[in-house]
C-alpha positions as a printed NumPy array, in Angstrom:
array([[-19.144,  26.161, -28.387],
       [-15.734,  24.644, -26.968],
       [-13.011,  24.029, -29.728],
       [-13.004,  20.48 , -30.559],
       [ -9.526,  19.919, -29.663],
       [ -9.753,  21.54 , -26.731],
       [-12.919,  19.631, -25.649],
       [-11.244,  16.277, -26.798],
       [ -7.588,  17.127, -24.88 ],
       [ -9.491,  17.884, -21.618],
       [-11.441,  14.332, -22.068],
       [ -8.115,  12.174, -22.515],
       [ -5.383,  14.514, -20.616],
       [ -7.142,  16.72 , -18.024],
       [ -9.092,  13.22 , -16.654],
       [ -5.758,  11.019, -16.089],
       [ -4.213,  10.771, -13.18 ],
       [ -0.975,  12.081, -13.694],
       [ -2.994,  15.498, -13.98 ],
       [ -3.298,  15.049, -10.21 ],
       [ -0.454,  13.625,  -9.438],
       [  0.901,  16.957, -11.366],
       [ -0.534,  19.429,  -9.513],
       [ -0.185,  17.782,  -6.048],
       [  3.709,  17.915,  -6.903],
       [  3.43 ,  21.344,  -8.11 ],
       [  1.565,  22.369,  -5.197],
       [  4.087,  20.678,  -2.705],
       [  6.967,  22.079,  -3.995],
       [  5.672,  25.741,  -3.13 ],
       [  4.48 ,  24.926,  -0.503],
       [  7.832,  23.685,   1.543],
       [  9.551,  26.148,   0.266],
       [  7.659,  28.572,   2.081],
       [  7.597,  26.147,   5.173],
       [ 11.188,  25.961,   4.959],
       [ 12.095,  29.684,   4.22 ],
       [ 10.309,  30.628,   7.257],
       [ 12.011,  28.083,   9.631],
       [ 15.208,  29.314,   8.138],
       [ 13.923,  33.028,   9.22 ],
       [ 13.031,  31.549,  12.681],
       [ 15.801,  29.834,  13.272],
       [ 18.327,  32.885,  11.901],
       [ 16.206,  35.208,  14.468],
       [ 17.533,  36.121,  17.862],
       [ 15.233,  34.354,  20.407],
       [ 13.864,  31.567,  17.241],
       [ 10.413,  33.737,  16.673],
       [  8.96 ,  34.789,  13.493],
       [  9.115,  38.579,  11.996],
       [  5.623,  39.148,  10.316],
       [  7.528,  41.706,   8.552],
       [  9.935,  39.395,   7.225],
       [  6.657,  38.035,   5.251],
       [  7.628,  40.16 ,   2.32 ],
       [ 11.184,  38.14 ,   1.578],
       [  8.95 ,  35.244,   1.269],
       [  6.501,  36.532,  -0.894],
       [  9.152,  37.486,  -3.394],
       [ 11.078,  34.144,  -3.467],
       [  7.498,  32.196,  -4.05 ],
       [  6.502,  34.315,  -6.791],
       [ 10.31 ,  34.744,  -8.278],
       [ 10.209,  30.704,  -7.632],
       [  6.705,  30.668,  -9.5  ],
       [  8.03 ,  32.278, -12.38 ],
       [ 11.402,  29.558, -12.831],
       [  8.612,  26.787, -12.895],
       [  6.468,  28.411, -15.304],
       [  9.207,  28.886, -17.278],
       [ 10.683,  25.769, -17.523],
       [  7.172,  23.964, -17.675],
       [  5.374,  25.426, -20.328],
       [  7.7  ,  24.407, -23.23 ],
       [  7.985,  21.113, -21.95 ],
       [  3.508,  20.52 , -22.047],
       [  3.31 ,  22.441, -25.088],
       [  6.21 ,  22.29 , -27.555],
       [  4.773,  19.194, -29.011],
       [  1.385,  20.365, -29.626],
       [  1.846,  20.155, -33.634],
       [  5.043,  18.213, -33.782],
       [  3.872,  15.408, -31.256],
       [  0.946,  15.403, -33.775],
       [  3.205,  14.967, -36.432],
       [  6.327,  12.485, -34.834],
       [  2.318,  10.092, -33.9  ],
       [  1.152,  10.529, -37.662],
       [ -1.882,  11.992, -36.889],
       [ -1.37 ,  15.53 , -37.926],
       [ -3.218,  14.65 , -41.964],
       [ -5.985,  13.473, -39.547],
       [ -6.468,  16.554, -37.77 ],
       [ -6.281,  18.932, -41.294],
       [ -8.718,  17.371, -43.419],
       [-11.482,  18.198, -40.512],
       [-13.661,  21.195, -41.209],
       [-11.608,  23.116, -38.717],
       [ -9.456,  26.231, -39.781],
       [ -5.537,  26.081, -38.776],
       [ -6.533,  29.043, -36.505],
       [ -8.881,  27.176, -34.643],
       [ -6.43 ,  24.246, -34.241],
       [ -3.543,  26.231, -33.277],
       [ -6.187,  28.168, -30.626],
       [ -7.367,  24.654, -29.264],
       [ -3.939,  23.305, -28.81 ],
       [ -2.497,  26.613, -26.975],
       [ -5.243,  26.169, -24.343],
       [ -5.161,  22.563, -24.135],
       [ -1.542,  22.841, -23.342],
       [ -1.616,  25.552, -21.191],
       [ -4.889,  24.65 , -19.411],
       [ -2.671,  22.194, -16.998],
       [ -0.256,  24.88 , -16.166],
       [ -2.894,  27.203, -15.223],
       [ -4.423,  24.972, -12.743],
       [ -1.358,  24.606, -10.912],
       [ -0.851,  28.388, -10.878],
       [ -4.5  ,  29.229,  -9.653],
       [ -3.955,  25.845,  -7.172],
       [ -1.183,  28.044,  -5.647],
       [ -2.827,  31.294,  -4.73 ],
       [ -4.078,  30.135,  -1.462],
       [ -0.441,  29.801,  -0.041],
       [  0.117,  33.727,  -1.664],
       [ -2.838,  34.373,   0.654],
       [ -1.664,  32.907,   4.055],
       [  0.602,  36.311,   3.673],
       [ -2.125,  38.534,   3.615],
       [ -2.619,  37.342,   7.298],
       [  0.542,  39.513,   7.886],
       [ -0.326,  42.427,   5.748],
       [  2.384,  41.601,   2.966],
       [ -0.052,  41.926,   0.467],
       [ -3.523,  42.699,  -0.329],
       [ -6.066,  40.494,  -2.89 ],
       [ -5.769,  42.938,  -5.671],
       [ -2.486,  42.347,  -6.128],
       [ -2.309,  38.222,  -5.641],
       [ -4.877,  38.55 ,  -8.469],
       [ -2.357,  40.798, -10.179],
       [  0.203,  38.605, -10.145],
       [ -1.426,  35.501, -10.783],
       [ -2.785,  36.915, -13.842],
       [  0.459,  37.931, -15.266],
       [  1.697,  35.028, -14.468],
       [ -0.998,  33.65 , -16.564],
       [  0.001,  35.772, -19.629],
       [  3.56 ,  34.851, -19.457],
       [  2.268,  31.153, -19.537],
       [  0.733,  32.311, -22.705],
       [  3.19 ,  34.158, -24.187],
       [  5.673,  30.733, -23.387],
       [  2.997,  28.557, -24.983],
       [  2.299,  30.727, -27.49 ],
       [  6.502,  30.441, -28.638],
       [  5.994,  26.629, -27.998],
       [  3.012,  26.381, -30.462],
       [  5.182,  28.293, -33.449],
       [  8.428,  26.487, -33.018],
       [  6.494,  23.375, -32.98 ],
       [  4.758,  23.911, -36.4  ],
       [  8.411,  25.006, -37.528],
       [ 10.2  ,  21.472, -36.318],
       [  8.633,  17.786, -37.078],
       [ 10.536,  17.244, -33.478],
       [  9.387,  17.771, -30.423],
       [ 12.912,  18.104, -28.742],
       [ 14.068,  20.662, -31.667],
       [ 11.094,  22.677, -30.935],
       [ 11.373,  22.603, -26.531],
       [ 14.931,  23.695, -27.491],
       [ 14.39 ,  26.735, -29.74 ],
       [ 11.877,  28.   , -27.14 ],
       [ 14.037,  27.773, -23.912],
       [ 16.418,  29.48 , -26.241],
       [ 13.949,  32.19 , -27.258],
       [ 12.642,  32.456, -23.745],
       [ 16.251,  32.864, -22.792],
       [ 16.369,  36.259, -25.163],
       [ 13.021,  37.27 , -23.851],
       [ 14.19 ,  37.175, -20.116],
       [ 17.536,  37.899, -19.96 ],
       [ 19.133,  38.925, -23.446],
       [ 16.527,  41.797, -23.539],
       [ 17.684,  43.38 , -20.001],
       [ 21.445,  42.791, -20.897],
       [ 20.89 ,  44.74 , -24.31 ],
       [ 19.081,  47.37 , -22.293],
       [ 21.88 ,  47.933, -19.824],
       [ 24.785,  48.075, -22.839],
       [ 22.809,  50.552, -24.852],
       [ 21.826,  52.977, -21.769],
       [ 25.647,  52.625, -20.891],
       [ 26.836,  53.316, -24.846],
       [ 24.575,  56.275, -25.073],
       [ 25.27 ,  58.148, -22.093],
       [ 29.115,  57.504, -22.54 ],
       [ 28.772,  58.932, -25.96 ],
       [ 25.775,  61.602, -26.177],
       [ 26.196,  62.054, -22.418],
       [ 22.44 ,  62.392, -22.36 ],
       [ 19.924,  59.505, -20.939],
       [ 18.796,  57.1  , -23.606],
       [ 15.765,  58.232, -24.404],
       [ 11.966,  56.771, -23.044],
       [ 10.691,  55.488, -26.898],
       [ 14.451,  53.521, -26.755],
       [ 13.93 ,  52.329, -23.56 ],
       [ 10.248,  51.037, -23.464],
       [ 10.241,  48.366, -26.158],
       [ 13.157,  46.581, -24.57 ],
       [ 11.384,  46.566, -21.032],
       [  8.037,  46.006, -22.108],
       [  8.79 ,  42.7  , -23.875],
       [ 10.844,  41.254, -21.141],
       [  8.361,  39.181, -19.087],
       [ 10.227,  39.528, -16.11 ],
       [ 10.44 ,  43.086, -15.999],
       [  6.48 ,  43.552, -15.315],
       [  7.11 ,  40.838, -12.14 ],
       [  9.401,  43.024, -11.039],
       [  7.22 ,  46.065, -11.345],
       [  4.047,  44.446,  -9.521],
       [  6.269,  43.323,  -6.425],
       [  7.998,  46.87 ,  -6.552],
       [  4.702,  48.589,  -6.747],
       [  3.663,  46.194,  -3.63 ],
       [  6.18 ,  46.64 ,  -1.348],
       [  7.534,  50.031,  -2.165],
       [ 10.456,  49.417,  -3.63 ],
       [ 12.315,  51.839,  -6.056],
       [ 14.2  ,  48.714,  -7.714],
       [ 12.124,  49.365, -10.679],
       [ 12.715,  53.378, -11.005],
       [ 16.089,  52.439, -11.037],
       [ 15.789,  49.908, -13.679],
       [ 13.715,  52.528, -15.787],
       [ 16.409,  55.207, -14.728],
       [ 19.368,  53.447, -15.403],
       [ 22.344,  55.125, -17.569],
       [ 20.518,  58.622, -16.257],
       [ 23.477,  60.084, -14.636],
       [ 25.563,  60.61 , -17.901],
       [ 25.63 ,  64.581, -18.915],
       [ 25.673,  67.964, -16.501],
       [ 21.71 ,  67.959, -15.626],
       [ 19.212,  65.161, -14.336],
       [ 16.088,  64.553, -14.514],
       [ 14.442,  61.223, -13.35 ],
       [ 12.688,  59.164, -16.267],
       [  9.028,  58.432, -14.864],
       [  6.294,  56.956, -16.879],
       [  2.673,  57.788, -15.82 ],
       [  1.287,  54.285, -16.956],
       [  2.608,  51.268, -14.007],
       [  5.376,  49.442, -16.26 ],
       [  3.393,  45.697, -15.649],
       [  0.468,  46.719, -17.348],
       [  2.949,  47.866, -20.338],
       [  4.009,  44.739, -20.026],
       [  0.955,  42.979, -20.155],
       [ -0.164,  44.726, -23.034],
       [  2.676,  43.625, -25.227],
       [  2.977,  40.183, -23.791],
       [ -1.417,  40.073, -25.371],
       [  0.15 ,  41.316, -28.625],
       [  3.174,  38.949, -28.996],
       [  0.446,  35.821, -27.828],
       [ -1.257,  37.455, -30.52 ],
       [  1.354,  37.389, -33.237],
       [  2.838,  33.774, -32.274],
       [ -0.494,  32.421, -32.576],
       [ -1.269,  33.765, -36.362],
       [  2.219,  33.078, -37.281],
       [  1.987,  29.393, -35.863],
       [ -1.805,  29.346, -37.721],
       [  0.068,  30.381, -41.02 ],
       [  2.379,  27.922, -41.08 ],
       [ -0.201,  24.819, -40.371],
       [ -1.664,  26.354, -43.715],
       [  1.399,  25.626, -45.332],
       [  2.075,  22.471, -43.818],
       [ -1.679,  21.476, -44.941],
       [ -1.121,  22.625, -48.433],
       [  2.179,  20.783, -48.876],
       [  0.004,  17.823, -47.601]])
């Protein structure tokens, strides 16, 4: 059976047409900047012509371009999943029904992020035009779009807890940009500073069990590691390996397991743990009610 709020937020959201409107925007914007990146490449070429190999820049800067959407989108449709409910008086409504705080917390992350998800599956048609030039192959669009997915999730997820922390909606968008900040970038910058404080002091690499957590729970890093594995690049070996050269001997850091499905995996178990902790404190919130 579909939740109930789900079922009743794709009857009054998903039928308006601002969904449309939405995802015709969302779709436009990708789309000229792809148009416009490769007149840019035509018109920077020699005799105005078009390098298929040059597809590969472009694939990057859509999917890099993807990911600053997602990112600044998902807060925005689903920080105010409980607090919206709460700022219209309606949140009482919703608890006294026979449905658990789980279950309400599950129906408003996919309600929120069921929007966002349409405009990223909308999209992978363009990501295909490159296959035409042998940039990439269907495995990996998939690949990508489905991460992107989870890191929608793991965004929403955030949303949903901060919003059953804060009766506002703007209080709630603005702790989860904040903690999306730390996800993104604060985790790579603490990365870099304790590879570079190790080696300095131990003159040894950091080692792998240091190094893993702080990778695996950047979203960003497992991008990086699908369009590295696609178009050969050793940007993410040297990521991994970074801080190696400290000490008399080398040895390259390798992992046998591709770094975005580490990734993956621990963006499922923070979705996971945002969820349970958001359904924990609607409990409370019920009980105080």
């Amino acid at each position: 059976m579909i939740n109930p709020v789900l079922r009743r937020e794709a009857k009054t959201s998903l039928r308006n047409w601002k969904i449309f409107y939405a995802v015709a925007g969302y779709i436009l914007v990708v789309t000229a900047v792809a148009a416009i990146t490769i007149w840019q490449l035509m018109y920077n070429s020699y005799n105005a012509s078009f390098n298929p190999s040059e597809i590969v820049t472009i694939y990057i800067g859509l999917t890099i371009l993807q990911l600053v959407l997602v990112l600044f989108m998902t807060p925005a449709f689903t920080a105010g999943s409980i607090s919206g409910e709460r700022e219209r008086q309606t949140l009482d409504l919703l608890l006294v029904t026979k449905m658990s705080p789980l279950s309400i917390v599950i129906g408003k992350f996919l309600s929120g992020l069921a929007l966002i998800v349409l405009m990223i599956i909308a999209t992978m048609p363009i990501f295909a035009l490159i296959m035409y030039f042998g940039g990439t192959s269907v495995q990996y669009i998939v690949a990508v779009t489905g991460y992107m997915i989870l890191i929608c999730g793991l965004f929403g997820a955030i949303a949903i807890f901060f919003s059953t922390v804060f009766k506002k909606t703007v209080t709630s968008m603005v702790f989860t940009y904040i903690c999306t900040g730390i996800l993104c970038g604060g985790t790579i910058i603490v990365y870099f500073i304790l590879c570079s404080v190790y080696g300095s002091y131990y003159q040894a690499a950091l080692p792998l069990a240091a190094r893993l957590p702080l990778l695996a729970i950047n979203p960003a890093v497992g991008l990086v590691s699908i369009i590295c594995e696609q178009t050969g690049s050793y940007y993410m070996s040297e990521i991994l390996d970074y801080g190696n050269y400290y000490g008399t001997t080398y040895k390259a850091i390798t992992i046998d397991t591709p770094m975005w499905i580490i990734n993956a995996i621990a963006l499922v178990i923070l979705i996971v743990l945002f969820l349970l902790l958001a359904a924990v404190r609607v409990k409370r919130i019920s009980k105080k009610g």
